[in-house]
Coordinates of C-alpha atoms in Angstrom, one line a residue:
Chain A
M1 CA -90.7 -26.6 -3.0
I2 CA -93.4 -27.6 -0.5
D3 CA -95.7 -24.7 -1.3
S4 CA -96.0 -25.7 -5.0
V5 CA -96.4 -29.6 -4.7
K6 CA -99.2 -31.0 -6.8
R7 CA -101.4 -33.9 -5.6
I8 CA -99.4 -36.3 -7.5
T9 CA -95.6 -36.2 -7.6
I10 CA -93.6 -38.7 -9.5
V11 CA -89.9 -38.9 -8.8
T12 CA -87.7 -40.4 -11.4
G13 CA -84.0 -40.3 -12.4
H14 CA -80.8 -42.0 -13.1
Y15 CA -79.7 -44.8 -10.7
G16 CA -78.3 -43.2 -7.6
S17 CA -79.3 -39.7 -8.5
G18 CA -81.0 -39.4 -5.1
K19 CA -84.7 -40.1 -5.9
T20 CA -85.4 -42.2 -2.8
N21 CA -83.8 -39.6 -0.4
F22 CA -85.7 -36.7 -2.2
A23 CA -88.9 -38.6 -2.1
V24 CA -88.7 -39.4 1.6
N25 CA -87.9 -35.7 2.4
L26 CA -90.9 -34.6 0.4
A27 CA -93.2 -37.0 2.1
V28 CA -91.9 -36.0 5.6
D29 CA -92.1 -32.3 5.0
L30 CA -95.7 -32.6 3.5
C31 CA -96.7 -34.6 6.5
R32 CA -95.3 -32.0 8.8
E33 CA -97.4 -29.4 7.0
G34 CA -100.3 -31.4 8.1
K35 CA -101.1 -33.0 4.8
Q36 CA -102.1 -36.6 4.4
V37 CA -99.3 -38.3 2.4
V38 CA -99.0 -41.6 0.6
L39 CA -95.5 -42.6 -0.3
V40 CA -95.5 -45.3 -3.2
D41 CA -92.3 -47.3 -3.6
L42 CA -92.5 -48.3 -7.2
D43 CA -88.8 -49.5 -7.5
I44 CA -88.9 -53.2 -8.7
V45 CA -85.5 -53.0 -10.1
N46 CA -83.0 -52.7 -7.2
P47 CA -83.5 -54.2 -3.7
Y48 CA -80.9 -51.9 -2.0
F49 CA -81.6 -48.5 -0.6
R50 CA -85.3 -48.1 -1.2
S51 CA -88.3 -46.2 0.3
A52 CA -89.6 -49.5 1.8
D53 CA -86.5 -49.5 4.1
F54 CA -88.0 -46.6 5.9
K55 CA -91.5 -48.0 6.4
P56 CA -91.4 -48.3 10.1
Q57 CA -90.2 -44.8 10.9
L58 CA -92.5 -43.1 8.1
T59 CA -95.6 -45.0 9.1
E60 CA -95.0 -43.9 12.6
M61 CA -95.1 -40.3 11.5
G62 CA -98.4 -40.8 9.8
I63 CA -97.1 -41.4 6.4
E64 CA -99.0 -44.1 4.5
M65 CA -96.7 -46.4 2.5
I66 CA -97.5 -48.6 -0.4
C67 CA -94.5 -50.8 -1.3
P68 CA -94.2 -53.8 -3.8
I69 CA -95.8 -56.6 -2.1
Y70 CA -92.7 -58.7 -1.5
A71 CA -90.4 -55.9 -0.9
N72 CA -87.7 -56.9 1.8
T73 CA -89.2 -60.4 2.1
N74 CA -87.9 -63.9 1.2
L75 CA -89.8 -63.8 -2.2
D76 CA -87.7 -62.2 -4.9
I77 CA -90.8 -61.3 -7.2
P78 CA -91.3 -57.7 -8.5
A79 CA -95.1 -57.5 -8.0
L80 CA -97.1 -54.3 -7.6
G81 CA -100.3 -54.5 -5.6
A82 CA -103.8 -53.4 -6.6
D83 CA -103.7 -50.9 -3.7
I84 CA -101.8 -48.4 -5.8
Y85 CA -104.9 -47.9 -7.9
S86 CA -106.5 -46.3 -4.8
V87 CA -104.5 -43.2 -5.1
F88 CA -105.9 -42.2 -8.5
N89 CA -108.9 -40.1 -7.2
E90 CA -108.7 -36.5 -7.7
N91 CA -111.1 -35.9 -4.8
D92 CA -109.0 -38.1 -2.5
G93 CA -107.2 -35.2 -0.8
R94 CA -104.2 -37.3 -0.1
Y95 CA -100.8 -36.2 -1.5
I96 CA -99.2 -39.0 -3.4
I97 CA -95.4 -39.4 -4.0
F98 CA -94.2 -42.1 -6.4
D99 CA -90.5 -43.2 -5.8
V100 CA -89.8 -44.8 -9.2
G101 CA -86.8 -47.1 -9.9
G102 CA -83.7 -45.9 -11.7
D103 CA -83.3 -45.1 -15.5
D104 CA -85.8 -46.4 -18.0
A105 CA -85.7 -49.9 -16.6
G106 CA -87.1 -48.6 -13.3
A107 CA -89.6 -46.2 -15.1
A108 CA -91.1 -49.3 -16.9
A109 CA -93.1 -50.0 -13.8
L110 CA -94.9 -46.5 -14.1
G111 CA -96.1 -47.1 -17.6
R112 CA -99.2 -49.1 -16.5
Y113 CA -100.4 -46.0 -14.5
A114 CA -99.6 -43.5 -17.3
H115 CA -103.2 -43.0 -18.3
L116 CA -104.4 -42.7 -14.8
I117 CA -101.6 -40.3 -13.8
Q118 CA -102.5 -37.9 -16.7
Q119 CA -106.1 -37.6 -15.6
E120 CA -105.3 -34.7 -13.2
E121 CA -102.6 -32.3 -12.7
F122 CA -99.3 -34.0 -11.6
D123 CA -95.5 -33.4 -11.5
M124 CA -93.0 -35.8 -12.9
L125 CA -89.8 -34.7 -11.5
Y126 CA -86.4 -35.8 -12.9
V127 CA -83.7 -35.9 -10.2
V128 CA -80.2 -35.1 -11.5
N129 CA -76.8 -35.1 -9.8
R130 CA -74.0 -33.4 -11.8
Y131 CA -71.5 -35.5 -10.0
R132 CA -72.9 -38.9 -11.0
Y133 CA -70.5 -40.6 -13.5
L134 CA -72.8 -41.2 -16.4
T135 CA -74.7 -37.9 -16.2
R136 CA -72.0 -35.5 -15.8
H137 CA -72.9 -33.7 -19.1
P138 CA -76.3 -32.2 -19.5
Q139 CA -76.7 -34.0 -22.8
E140 CA -76.1 -37.4 -21.1
A141 CA -78.7 -36.5 -18.5
L142 CA -81.1 -35.4 -21.2
E143 CA -80.8 -38.9 -22.9
I144 CA -81.7 -40.8 -19.7
L145 CA -84.6 -38.4 -19.3
R146 CA -86.0 -39.0 -22.8
E147 CA -85.6 -42.8 -22.3
I148 CA -87.6 -42.6 -19.1
E149 CA -90.3 -40.6 -20.7
A150 CA -90.4 -43.1 -23.6
T151 CA -90.7 -46.0 -21.3
S152 CA -93.1 -44.6 -18.8
R153 CA -95.2 -42.7 -21.3
V154 CA -95.4 -39.8 -18.9
P155 CA -93.7 -36.4 -19.5
V156 CA -91.2 -34.9 -17.3
T157 CA -92.5 -31.6 -15.9
G158 CA -89.5 -30.3 -14.0
I159 CA -85.9 -30.9 -12.7
V160 CA -84.7 -31.5 -9.3
N161 CA -81.0 -30.5 -9.0
N162 CA -79.8 -32.8 -6.4
S163 CA -76.1 -32.6 -7.0
N164 CA -74.0 -33.9 -4.4
L165 CA -70.9 -35.9 -3.5
G166 CA -72.4 -37.7 -0.5
S167 CA -71.1 -37.0 2.9
Q168 CA -68.2 -35.1 1.3
T169 CA -70.4 -32.4 -0.3
T170 CA -69.6 -28.8 0.2
A171 CA -71.8 -25.7 -0.5
Q172 CA -69.3 -24.9 -3.2
D173 CA -70.1 -28.3 -4.9
I174 CA -73.7 -27.3 -5.0
E175 CA -73.1 -23.8 -6.2
N176 CA -70.9 -25.3 -9.0
A177 CA -73.7 -27.6 -10.2
I178 CA -76.4 -24.9 -10.5
G179 CA -75.6 -24.0 -14.1
Y180 CA -75.6 -27.7 -15.0
G181 CA -79.3 -28.1 -13.6
L182 CA -80.4 -25.1 -15.8
D183 CA -78.7 -26.6 -18.7
V184 CA -80.5 -29.9 -18.3
A185 CA -83.7 -28.0 -17.8
A186 CA -83.1 -25.9 -20.9
L187 CA -82.3 -28.9 -23.0
A188 CA -85.5 -30.7 -21.8
G189 CA -87.6 -27.7 -22.1
V190 CA -88.9 -27.8 -18.5
P191 CA -88.1 -25.5 -15.4
V192 CA -85.8 -26.5 -12.7
R193 CA -88.2 -26.9 -9.8
T194 CA -85.8 -27.0 -7.0
V195 CA -82.2 -27.3 -5.9
T196 CA -81.5 -29.5 -2.9
A197 CA -78.8 -29.0 -0.3
R198 CA -78.2 -31.1 2.8
R199 CA -79.8 -29.2 5.7
D200 CA -76.4 -28.1 7.3
L201 CA -75.2 -26.8 4.0
A202 CA -78.4 -25.0 3.1
S203 CA -77.6 -22.1 5.4
Q204 CA -74.4 -21.5 3.6
M205 CA -76.1 -21.3 0.3
T206 CA -76.6 -17.5 -0.2
S207 CA -76.7 -17.0 -3.8
H208 CA -79.4 -19.3 -4.6
P209 CA -82.6 -20.7 -2.9
V210 CA -82.4 -24.3 -2.0
Y211 CA -84.7 -27.0 -0.6
P212 CA -82.9 -28.3 2.6
V213 CA -82.9 -32.1 2.8
D214 CA -82.2 -34.5 5.6
I215 CA -80.1 -37.6 4.6
Y216 CA -82.1 -40.8 5.3
V217 CA -80.0 -43.1 3.0
L218 CA -76.9 -43.7 4.9
P219 CA -74.4 -46.5 5.3
P220 CA -74.3 -48.1 8.7
W221 CA -71.2 -46.4 10.0
E222 CA -72.7 -43.0 9.4
K223 CA -76.0 -43.7 11.2
Chain B
M1 CA -58.2 -37.0 -3.7
N2 CA -57.3 -33.3 -4.1
N3 CA -58.6 -32.4 -7.4
L4 CA -62.3 -31.6 -6.6
A5 CA -63.2 -31.1 -10.3
E6 CA -62.3 -34.7 -11.1
R7 CA -64.3 -36.4 -8.4
V8 CA -67.6 -38.2 -9.2
L9 CA -70.2 -40.0 -7.3
M10 CA -70.3 -43.7 -8.0
K11 CA -71.8 -46.9 -6.9
G12 CA -69.1 -49.5 -6.0
N13 CA -70.3 -51.9 -8.6
E14 CA -69.9 -49.1 -11.3
A15 CA -66.6 -48.0 -9.9
L16 CA -65.3 -51.6 -10.2
A17 CA -66.3 -51.7 -13.8
E18 CA -64.9 -48.3 -14.7
A19 CA -61.5 -48.9 -12.9
A20 CA -61.2 -52.2 -15.0
I21 CA -61.8 -50.2 -18.2
K22 CA -59.2 -47.6 -17.2
S23 CA -56.8 -50.4 -16.3
G24 CA -57.1 -51.7 -20.0
C25 CA -59.7 -54.3 -19.6
R26 CA -61.6 -54.5 -22.9
H27 CA -63.1 -58.0 -22.3
F28 CA -65.9 -58.7 -19.9
F29 CA -67.7 -62.1 -19.6
G30 CA -70.4 -62.5 -17.0
Y31 CA -73.8 -63.5 -15.9
P32 CA -76.1 -61.3 -13.8
I33 CA -76.7 -61.8 -10.1
T34 CA -77.7 -59.5 -7.3
P35 CA -75.9 -57.6 -5.7
Q36 CA -73.4 -57.3 -8.5
T37 CA -75.5 -56.8 -11.5
E38 CA -74.5 -53.1 -12.0
V39 CA -71.0 -54.4 -12.8
A40 CA -72.4 -56.2 -16.0
A41 CA -74.9 -53.5 -16.8
Y42 CA -72.1 -50.9 -16.8
M43 CA -69.9 -53.1 -18.9
A44 CA -72.8 -53.6 -21.2
K45 CA -73.2 -49.9 -21.7
R46 CA -69.6 -48.9 -22.0
M47 CA -67.7 -51.7 -23.8
P48 CA -69.4 -51.3 -27.2
K49 CA -68.5 -47.6 -27.1
I50 CA -64.8 -48.3 -26.6
G51 CA -64.5 -51.1 -28.9
G52 CA -64.4 -53.7 -26.2
T53 CA -66.3 -57.0 -25.8
Y54 CA -69.2 -57.5 -23.3
L55 CA -70.7 -60.9 -23.4
Q56 CA -73.4 -62.2 -21.2
A57 CA -72.8 -65.9 -21.2
E58 CA -75.2 -68.6 -20.9
S59 CA -74.0 -69.4 -17.4
E60 CA -71.2 -68.6 -15.0
I61 CA -69.4 -71.8 -16.0
A62 CA -69.4 -70.5 -19.7
A63 CA -68.3 -67.0 -18.5
I64 CA -65.2 -68.2 -16.5
N65 CA -64.1 -70.4 -19.5
M66 CA -64.3 -67.5 -21.8
V67 CA -62.1 -65.7 -19.4
L68 CA -59.7 -68.6 -19.6
G69 CA -59.6 -68.2 -23.2
A70 CA -59.2 -64.4 -23.3
A71 CA -56.5 -64.6 -20.6
S72 CA -54.7 -67.2 -22.8
A73 CA -54.5 -64.6 -25.5
G74 CA -52.8 -62.3 -23.0
V75 CA -55.6 -59.5 -22.8
R76 CA -56.8 -58.0 -19.6
V77 CA -60.1 -59.7 -18.9
M78 CA -62.6 -59.6 -16.1
T79 CA -65.6 -61.5 -14.9
S80 CA -67.7 -60.7 -12.0
S81 CA -70.4 -62.4 -9.8
S82 CA -71.7 -62.8 -6.3
S83 CA -71.2 -65.7 -4.0
P84 CA -73.3 -68.5 -5.5
G85 CA -72.0 -67.5 -9.1
I86 CA -68.4 -67.7 -7.9
S87 CA -69.0 -71.2 -6.5
L88 CA -70.0 -72.2 -10.2
K89 CA -66.9 -70.4 -11.5
T90 CA -64.4 -72.2 -9.3
E91 CA -63.6 -75.0 -11.7
G92 CA -62.6 -72.5 -14.3
I93 CA -60.6 -70.5 -11.7
S94 CA -58.7 -73.6 -10.9
Y95 CA -58.0 -74.1 -14.7
I96 CA -56.8 -70.5 -15.1
A97 CA -54.4 -70.9 -12.0
G98 CA -53.3 -74.2 -13.4
S99 CA -52.4 -72.6 -16.6
D100 CA -50.6 -69.6 -15.0
L101 CA -52.9 -67.0 -16.5
P102 CA -53.8 -63.6 -15.1
C103 CA -57.4 -62.3 -14.9
L104 CA -59.6 -60.4 -12.6
I105 CA -62.5 -61.8 -10.8
I106 CA -65.0 -59.8 -8.8
N107 CA -67.0 -61.2 -5.9
V108 CA -69.4 -59.0 -4.6
Q109 CA -70.6 -61.3 -1.8
R110 CA -74.1 -62.0 -0.4
G111 CA -75.3 -64.2 2.5
G112 CA -75.0 -67.9 2.1
P113 CA -74.9 -70.9 2.0
G114 CA -76.9 -72.0 -1.0
L115 CA -78.9 -69.3 -2.7
G116 CA -78.7 -67.6 0.7
G117 CA -79.8 -64.0 0.6
I118 CA -78.9 -60.8 -1.3
Q119 CA -77.7 -58.7 1.6
P120 CA -74.1 -58.1 2.3
S121 CA -71.9 -60.8 3.7
Q122 CA -68.2 -61.9 4.1
A123 CA -68.7 -65.6 4.4
D124 CA -66.8 -66.4 1.2
Y125 CA -63.5 -65.7 2.9
W126 CA -62.5 -69.2 3.3
Q127 CA -63.5 -69.9 -0.4
A128 CA -61.5 -66.8 -1.6
T129 CA -58.3 -67.6 0.4
R130 CA -58.4 -71.4 0.7
A131 CA -60.4 -73.0 -2.1
T132 CA -61.6 -71.1 -5.2
G133 CA -61.4 -74.4 -6.9
H134 CA -59.7 -77.9 -6.5
G135 CA -56.0 -78.5 -6.5
D136 CA -53.0 -76.8 -4.9
F137 CA -53.0 -73.1 -5.7
H138 CA -53.8 -69.7 -4.5
I139 CA -55.2 -66.5 -6.1
L140 CA -54.4 -62.9 -5.0
V141 CA -57.3 -61.6 -2.9
F142 CA -57.9 -57.9 -2.4
A143 CA -60.4 -56.6 0.0
P144 CA -61.4 -52.8 -0.4
A145 CA -63.1 -50.8 2.3
T146 CA -64.2 -47.7 0.3
I147 CA -65.2 -47.1 -3.3
Q148 CA -62.0 -45.3 -3.9
E149 CA -60.1 -48.2 -2.7
M150 CA -62.2 -50.4 -5.0
V151 CA -60.8 -48.4 -7.9
D152 CA -57.3 -48.3 -6.7
L153 CA -57.2 -52.1 -5.9
V154 CA -58.6 -52.9 -9.4
Y155 CA -55.4 -51.2 -10.8
T156 CA -53.2 -53.0 -8.4
A157 CA -54.9 -56.3 -8.9
Y158 CA -54.4 -56.3 -12.6
D159 CA -50.7 -55.3 -12.3
K160 CA -50.0 -58.0 -9.7
A161 CA -52.0 -60.6 -11.7
D162 CA -49.8 -59.9 -14.8
E163 CA -46.7 -59.8 -12.8
Y164 CA -47.2 -63.0 -11.2
R165 CA -49.3 -64.8 -13.9
M166 CA -52.2 -65.7 -11.7
P167 CA -55.9 -64.9 -11.2
A168 CA -56.5 -61.9 -8.8
M169 CA -59.9 -61.4 -6.9
I170 CA -61.6 -58.3 -5.5
L171 CA -63.6 -59.6 -2.6
A172 CA -66.2 -56.9 -1.9
D173 CA -69.7 -57.3 -0.5
G174 CA -73.2 -56.1 -1.2
M175 CA -72.8 -52.9 0.9
L176 CA -69.7 -51.8 -1.0
G177 CA -71.2 -52.7 -4.3
Q178 CA -74.4 -50.9 -3.9
M179 CA -73.3 -47.8 -1.8
M180 CA -72.1 -44.6 -3.5
E181 CA -69.1 -42.5 -2.6
P182 CA -67.0 -39.8 -4.4
V183 CA -64.1 -41.4 -6.4
E184 CA -61.4 -40.3 -8.7
F185 CA -59.8 -42.3 -11.4
P186 CA -56.1 -41.8 -11.5
E187 CA -54.9 -41.6 -15.1
K188 CA -52.3 -44.4 -15.4
E189 CA -48.9 -42.9 -16.1
A190 CA -47.0 -44.7 -18.9
E191 CA -48.4 -48.1 -18.0
R192 CA -45.7 -50.3 -16.8
K193 CA -45.9 -52.7 -19.8
I194 CA -45.7 -56.3 -18.7
E195 CA -44.6 -58.5 -21.6
K196 CA -46.6 -61.5 -22.2
P197 CA -44.3 -63.8 -24.4
W198 CA -46.4 -66.8 -23.4
A199 CA -49.7 -65.4 -24.8
T200 CA -51.4 -67.5 -27.6
T201 CA -51.5 -64.7 -30.1
G202 CA -50.5 -66.5 -33.3
H203 CA -46.9 -67.6 -34.1
Q204 CA -47.0 -66.4 -37.7
N205 CA -44.2 -68.9 -38.4
K206 CA -41.9 -66.7 -36.3
R207 CA -41.8 -68.6 -33.1
V208 CA -42.8 -72.0 -31.7
H209 CA -46.4 -72.6 -30.6
N210 CA -47.5 -71.1 -27.3
I211 CA -49.7 -73.5 -25.3
T212 CA -51.7 -72.7 -22.3
N213 CA -52.7 -75.8 -20.5
S214 CA -53.4 -77.2 -17.0
L215 CA -53.3 -81.0 -17.9
Y216 CA -50.2 -82.8 -17.1
L217 CA -50.6 -86.5 -17.1
D218 CA -47.0 -87.1 -16.1
P219 CA -47.0 -86.7 -12.3
N220 CA -43.4 -85.7 -12.2
E221 CA -44.1 -82.8 -14.4
L222 CA -47.3 -81.7 -12.7
E223 CA -45.4 -81.8 -9.3
Q224 CA -42.7 -79.7 -10.7
K225 CA -45.3 -77.2 -11.9
V226 CA -47.1 -77.0 -8.7
V227 CA -43.8 -76.6 -6.7
E228 CA -42.6 -73.9 -9.0
R229 CA -45.9 -72.0 -8.5
F230 CA -45.5 -72.3 -4.7
K231 CA -42.0 -70.8 -4.9
R232 CA -43.7 -67.9 -6.5
Y233 CA -46.2 -67.7 -3.7
E234 CA -43.4 -67.5 -1.2
I235 CA -42.2 -64.3 -3.0
I236 CA -45.7 -62.9 -3.0
K237 CA -46.1 -63.6 0.7
E238 CA -42.9 -61.8 1.4
K239 CA -43.6 -58.8 -0.8
E240 CA -47.2 -58.2 -1.3
P241 CA -49.2 -58.2 2.0
M242 CA -51.0 -54.9 2.5
A243 CA -52.8 -53.7 5.7
E244 CA -54.0 -50.5 7.2
E245 CA -53.1 -50.0 10.9
Y246 CA -55.3 -47.7 12.9
L247 CA -54.3 -46.7 16.5
V248 CA -52.5 -50.0 16.9
E249 CA -49.2 -48.8 18.5
D250 CA -50.6 -48.2 22.0
A251 CA -53.7 -50.5 21.8
D252 CA -54.7 -53.0 24.4
I253 CA -57.2 -54.6 22.2
V254 CA -56.5 -54.9 18.5
L255 CA -59.7 -55.5 16.3
V256 CA -59.1 -57.1 12.9
S257 CA -61.6 -56.5 10.3
F258 CA -61.8 -56.1 6.4
G259 CA -63.9 -54.6 3.9
A260 CA -67.0 -52.6 4.8
T261 CA -67.1 -54.2 8.3
A262 CA -63.6 -52.3 8.9
R263 CA -65.6 -48.9 8.7
I264 CA -68.1 -50.1 11.3
V265 CA -65.1 -51.3 13.5
K266 CA -63.2 -48.0 13.0
S267 CA -66.3 -46.2 14.3
A268 CA -66.5 -48.6 17.3
V269 CA -62.8 -48.2 18.0
N270 CA -63.3 -44.3 18.1
S271 CA -66.1 -44.7 20.5
A272 CA -64.0 -47.1 22.8
R273 CA -61.1 -44.6 22.7
A274 CA -63.6 -41.9 23.8
M275 CA -64.5 -44.0 26.8
G276 CA -60.8 -44.6 27.7
I277 CA -60.3 -48.1 26.3
K278 CA -57.3 -48.4 24.1
A279 CA -58.6 -50.0 21.0
G280 CA -57.0 -50.1 17.7
M281 CA -57.6 -51.9 14.4
I282 CA -55.7 -53.7 11.7
R283 CA -57.5 -53.9 8.4
P284 CA -56.0 -56.6 6.0
I285 CA -56.2 -55.1 2.4
T286 CA -54.8 -58.2 1.0
L287 CA -56.5 -61.4 2.4
W288 CA -54.1 -63.7 0.5
P289 CA -51.3 -63.0 1.1
F290 CA -52.6 -62.5 4.7
P291 CA -50.6 -59.6 6.4
E292 CA -49.2 -62.0 9.1
K293 CA -46.4 -59.7 10.0
A294 CA -48.8 -56.8 11.0
M295 CA -50.5 -59.3 13.4
Q296 CA -47.2 -60.6 14.8
K297 CA -46.0 -57.2 15.5
A298 CA -49.1 -56.1 17.3
A299 CA -49.1 -59.4 19.3
K300 CA -45.9 -58.1 20.9
T301 CA -47.7 -55.0 22.4
A302 CA -51.5 -55.6 22.5
S303 CA -53.1 -57.8 25.2
C304 CA -55.7 -59.5 22.8
F305 CA -57.3 -59.5 19.4
L306 CA -60.9 -59.3 18.2
S307 CA -61.7 -60.4 14.8
V308 CA -65.1 -58.8 13.6
E309 CA -66.6 -60.2 10.4
M310 CA -69.8 -60.7 8.5
S311 CA -69.8 -64.4 8.9
M312 CA -69.6 -67.1 11.6
G313 CA -65.8 -66.6 11.9
Q314 CA -63.5 -67.2 9.1
M315 CA -60.6 -64.7 8.8
V316 CA -60.3 -65.3 12.7
D317 CA -58.5 -68.6 11.7
D318 CA -55.8 -66.6 9.9
V319 CA -55.5 -64.2 12.9
R320 CA -55.0 -67.0 15.1
L321 CA -52.3 -68.7 12.9
A322 CA -50.4 -65.4 12.7
V323 CA -50.8 -64.6 16.5
N324 CA -49.8 -68.3 17.0
G325 CA -51.1 -68.6 20.6
E326 CA -49.1 -65.4 21.9
K327 CA -52.3 -63.5 22.8
P328 CA -56.1 -64.5 23.1
V329 CA -57.9 -64.0 19.8
Y330 CA -61.7 -63.4 20.2
F331 CA -64.5 -63.2 17.5
F332 CA -67.6 -61.3 17.0
G333 CA -69.7 -61.6 13.8
R334 CA -73.1 -61.3 12.3
T335 CA -74.2 -63.4 9.3
G336 CA -76.9 -64.0 6.8
G337 CA -76.8 -60.6 5.5
I338 CA -76.9 -58.7 8.8
I339 CA -74.5 -56.0 9.1
P340 CA -73.0 -55.6 12.8
S341 CA -73.7 -52.1 14.1
P342 CA -70.9 -49.9 15.7
A343 CA -72.8 -50.2 19.1
E344 CA -72.7 -54.1 19.0
V345 CA -69.0 -54.0 18.3
L346 CA -68.4 -51.6 21.1
G347 CA -70.4 -53.8 23.3
E348 CA -68.0 -56.7 22.5
I349 CA -64.9 -54.5 23.2
Q350 CA -66.4 -53.5 26.6
K351 CA -67.2 -57.0 27.4
I352 CA -63.7 -58.3 26.7
M353 CA -61.9 -55.2 28.2
G354 CA -64.2 -55.1 31.2
G355 CA -62.9 -58.7 32.1
A356 CA -59.3 -57.9 31.3
K357 CA -58.8 -54.8 33.3

């Protein structure tokens, strides 16, 4: 996954598909490779479980973060700052990851940058989880993908198969969902860019290459 | 939870909505508020596909009165909100209770008072168990701790609300509403049909008019109605309390906690046990009726109680009433949207048990 990351990566998907966790993993791994990374929290839909929650630890690692101006403050206003425009410079050298809000509602925030994004090579990744209730069938996942594309005016370039059942996920669950990811990709006419697996499960996955991820988004009793 | 193929990953709010649909709810009236908006969003998506009614009312007050109307017609109906919105609904809830009508109300609590915050809280315990409106009445209050239990308790809440002809509430919090866990939806086996001969479904000249009403200008009649209702409450208090007991039998210190907080407490209890402190936990699943007997039984063997809540201390009142002075009852809480950490709870256990040993 990491070897083929483009300068701009946009992470979209259904609510709760694991966008934030995937975006944070990508940012951390790129940073560990010595890349300069900017993580842009573009989620102005849901104030819970967002990239901005990890700002202190990510900033300490050297990852630059751009968050909605009033994220996690007393002001409940979904405002995006002008500093986001600073990332659209091909010669900038920094790697940019956008963590977008869920569904087409969340993707609406992306629309105002659509023309800037498409000035250079980019990846718009659509995160899917076969075990999420309303995207269990590839056709349902495709519907949401198309809604996101229509609202954001940015085409999806690849699928991230992030199928999991939270802390109860087994390697078998991930295996069982590989075909689903391929089906979504075939319907959408784009490749599966990667299949994720929690780091401790990744070693058990022999039949298929996976991208090992750490779980950052956790309830308090699992921290 | 043994059929893996059936399990799906859901947010608490989505699971509440789907469980209501599976329980036969086809009418939802609400008004958006964080952190429960996904309940309404989910209903808005699903209801039109299954021939149900989703209506975003002009206010919480309108929504609860629509619930009153639908409940009068005998259908399974639901509304959902978060703390400030529930305050607005209390007038209607009192009317529904006063009309002896079943319905389901969801409260995904956030910090208060006032507009408060949008992070998890349990500071509506008093409101839910004491005063969901004016007048002499109670509603059934269920407090799930996992997403699966949210699903299971929605089924139970509908059945019990129908059985006792009264409103039921699921008292959740922002953490449970927003977090995701695998769940399974039990297919309801031949639904125990509860007849509703009182429903205002049209008499078609075949019976007398059914009237649902909470207005009784004759005080004798009103007193009689309320007293009858309280007789029913006595049966409920006898038959319906639910609680989970965890390592209580040999516990020196029994922690009492409900909802998401109970999961933090369980983790603290395990750490305390690992340190040689005999800790246990009682988790009330019904907040009204409160599981008094579980407390009274534990009071015989434990040396003290510690109520842990996301509030300044509300359920602790019920623990004290149940324990009735037999053993000391301590309290630890965080409020305003702050979730206590397992380490903080363990610290409280050590503080109390350090002194008691």
